[in-house]
Amino acid sequence: MSNPQHILVIRLSAMGDVAMTVPVLRLLTKQHPQLKITVLTREFFKPLFRDLPNVSVFPVEVKGKHKGFFGLLKLSKELKALKINTVADLHNVLRSNMLKYFLFGIKTIQIDKGRAEKKALVSGEVFVQLKTTHERYAEVFNKLGFNIDLSKPSFPAPKELNAKTVWLLGEKATKWIGIAPFAAHKGKMYPLDLMEEVIETLSKKYRIILFGGGKTEIDILNTMQSKFENCISVAGKLTFDEELDVISNLDVMLSMDSGNAHLAAMLGIKTVTIWGVTHPFAGFAPFNQPEDYALLANRNQYPKIPTSVYGNKYPQGYEKAAESISPKTIIDKIESIVVG
């Protein structure tokens, strides 16, 4: 049986999930250079895949021409025209399953999300490290006959910054620390007043670059920028491509359990993460980061952690779980990485 040469990779959802596919696909294309990969995802995520050889993005319009039953039928016809002969479904939801139905006859492997294991973890039945999302992605390609060795990661070189970005940030005369203080749910966020303590201390030695998006976050980050001498927010001031260029030049990224952690990790940047009501055991730690780069809430104080996989559910009072991590703990960890 000859190996399929053109794989359709389906990953439609949140930015963090899509970013987690990047280091896996980078290794797939490096270890199997004969493959052609088409990633089905949102147009906005296209820059994530810009450095990957033999990888192209097919933008899906789930709120436009590809919406609903007939939209997916139309999408399947467009994909068939690309001569896809294998499907790697890294999403495994109703929409991707319906699309695969329309792609009948094409070999398909879908991700095992480990839903039962994750349910047991958040219900408190077990407290063990589950397979990482990266391992689950790799497993799909292994089942297709393309084994991936995740222990030999590969990353792109830092990008040269354009004139607009250099004007905004200045030349790199000291270490650059990225900080992305927001997350989708309150239970995953570090209190902003404590984060300001972290920024105040670190900005005395290093350039702090703030990341976020949306009007509310942009306003908060601009206020933070105005408080500290060596602190600049890029939120709303750069394109997504330009933000990725900046991230590729960071010395460390400090993020919540959120998409920005995965953006940094996929580029090989040292990434420190703060965990509130979620926990790395669910499998969503950023790629190739040492275990001690994950700063965890105190489980003696908050024994039900992880309360949910995505941080959207937690008992009353648990929204303050991240507060159990002191600013000094965060500062010391970043200092040890920057100096070390």
PDB file of N, CA and C in Angstrom, residues 3 10 16 37 41 54 70 88 94 147 163 182 197 200 216 220 261 265 275 340:
ATOM      1  N   ASN A   3       1.870   5.161   0.444  1.00  0.00           N
ATOM      2  CA  ASN A   3       1.496   6.192   1.400  1.00  0.00           C
ATOM      3  C   ASN A   3       0.764   7.330   0.709  1.00  0.00           C
ATOM      4  N   ILE A  10      -7.691  19.188   9.580  1.00  0.00           N
ATOM      5  CA  ILE A  10      -8.831  20.000  10.016  1.00  0.00           C
ATOM      6  C   ILE A  10      -8.577  20.504  11.437  1.00  0.00           C
ATOM      7  N   GLY A  16      -5.370  29.091  20.414  1.00  0.00           N
ATOM      8  CA  GLY A  16      -4.430  28.252  21.134  1.00  0.00           C
ATOM      9  C   GLY A  16      -4.387  26.838  20.585  1.00  0.00           C
ATOM     10  N   ILE A  37       0.656  19.209   2.726  1.00  0.00           N
ATOM     11  CA  ILE A  37      -0.339  19.410   3.782  1.00  0.00           C
ATOM     12  C   ILE A  37      -1.210  20.611   3.442  1.00  0.00           C
ATOM     13  N   THR A  41      -8.648  25.851   8.195  1.00  0.00           N
ATOM     14  CA  THR A  41      -8.813  26.652   9.406  1.00  0.00           C
ATOM     15  C   THR A  41      -9.300  28.044   9.015  1.00  0.00           C
ATOM     16  N   ASN A  54       5.800  23.039   2.501  1.00  0.00           N
ATOM     17  CA  ASN A  54       4.789  22.115   1.971  1.00  0.00           C
ATOM     18  C   ASN A  54       3.445  22.195   2.694  1.00  0.00           C
ATOM     19  N   PHE A  70     -25.546  22.817   3.728  1.00  0.00           N
ATOM     20  CA  PHE A  70     -25.205  23.049   2.324  1.00  0.00           C
ATOM     21  C   PHE A  70     -23.855  23.738   2.166  1.00  0.00           C
ATOM     22  N   ALA A  88      -6.761  14.232   8.286  1.00  0.00           N
ATOM     23  CA  ALA A  88      -6.381  14.177   9.699  1.00  0.00           C
ATOM     24  C   ALA A  88      -7.281  15.168  10.431  1.00  0.00           C
ATOM     25  N   LEU A  94     -18.981  18.133  15.724  1.00  0.00           N
ATOM     26  CA  LEU A  94     -20.084  17.859  14.803  1.00  0.00           C
ATOM     27  C   LEU A  94     -19.786  18.372  13.394  1.00  0.00           C
ATOM     28  N   ASN A 147       4.928   8.478  11.435  1.00  0.00           N
ATOM     29  CA  ASN A 147       5.339   8.650  12.834  1.00  0.00           C
ATOM     30  C   ASN A 147       6.069   9.974  13.023  1.00  0.00           C
ATOM     31  N   ALA A 163      10.356  48.341   9.931  1.00  0.00           N
ATOM     32  CA  ALA A 163      10.627  49.695  10.437  1.00  0.00           C
ATOM     33  C   ALA A 163       9.536  50.178  11.389  1.00  0.00           C
ATOM     34  N   PHE A 182      -4.140  38.373  29.931  1.00  0.00           N
ATOM     35  CA  PHE A 182      -5.567  38.050  29.844  1.00  0.00           C
ATOM     36  C   PHE A 182      -5.811  36.593  29.459  1.00  0.00           C
ATOM     37  N   GLU A 197       2.494  44.574  39.872  1.00  0.00           N
ATOM     38  CA  GLU A 197       3.672  44.441  40.738  1.00  0.00           C
ATOM     39  C   GLU A 197       4.796  43.720  40.000  1.00  0.00           C
ATOM     40  N   GLU A 200       6.115  46.157  37.331  1.00  0.00           N
ATOM     41  CA  GLU A 200       6.888  47.248  37.942  1.00  0.00           C
ATOM     42  C   GLU A 200       8.322  46.798  38.252  1.00  0.00           C
ATOM     43  N   THR A 216     -11.437  46.508  25.365  1.00  0.00           N
ATOM     44  CA  THR A 216     -11.247  46.571  26.815  1.00  0.00           C
ATOM     45  C   THR A 216      -9.804  46.245  27.186  1.00  0.00           C
ATOM     46  N   ILE A 220      -6.826  48.701  28.909  1.00  0.00           N
ATOM     47  CA  ILE A 220      -6.129  48.344  30.149  1.00  0.00           C
ATOM     48  C   ILE A 220      -4.622  48.301  29.927  1.00  0.00           C
ATOM     49  N   ALA A 261       0.422  31.793  25.115  1.00  0.00           N
ATOM     50  CA  ALA A 261       1.439  30.832  25.545  1.00  0.00           C
ATOM     51  C   ALA A 261       1.800  29.901  24.388  1.00  0.00           C
ATOM     52  N   ALA A 265       5.366  29.401  22.401  1.00  0.00           N
ATOM     53  CA  ALA A 265       5.986  28.074  22.431  1.00  0.00           C
ATOM     54  C   ALA A 265       6.198  27.506  21.036  1.00  0.00           C
ATOM     55  N   TRP A 275      -1.288  29.299  36.106  1.00  0.00           N
ATOM     56  CA  TRP A 275      -2.469  28.436  36.076  1.00  0.00           C
ATOM     57  C   TRP A 275      -3.350  28.714  37.286  1.00  0.00           C
ATOM     58  N   GLY A 340      19.796  32.961  33.697  1.00  0.00           N
ATOM     59  CA  GLY A 340      20.394  31.635  33.520  1.00  0.00           C
ATOM     60  C   GLY A 340      20.735  31.311  32.098  1.00  0.00           C
TER      61      GLY A 340
END
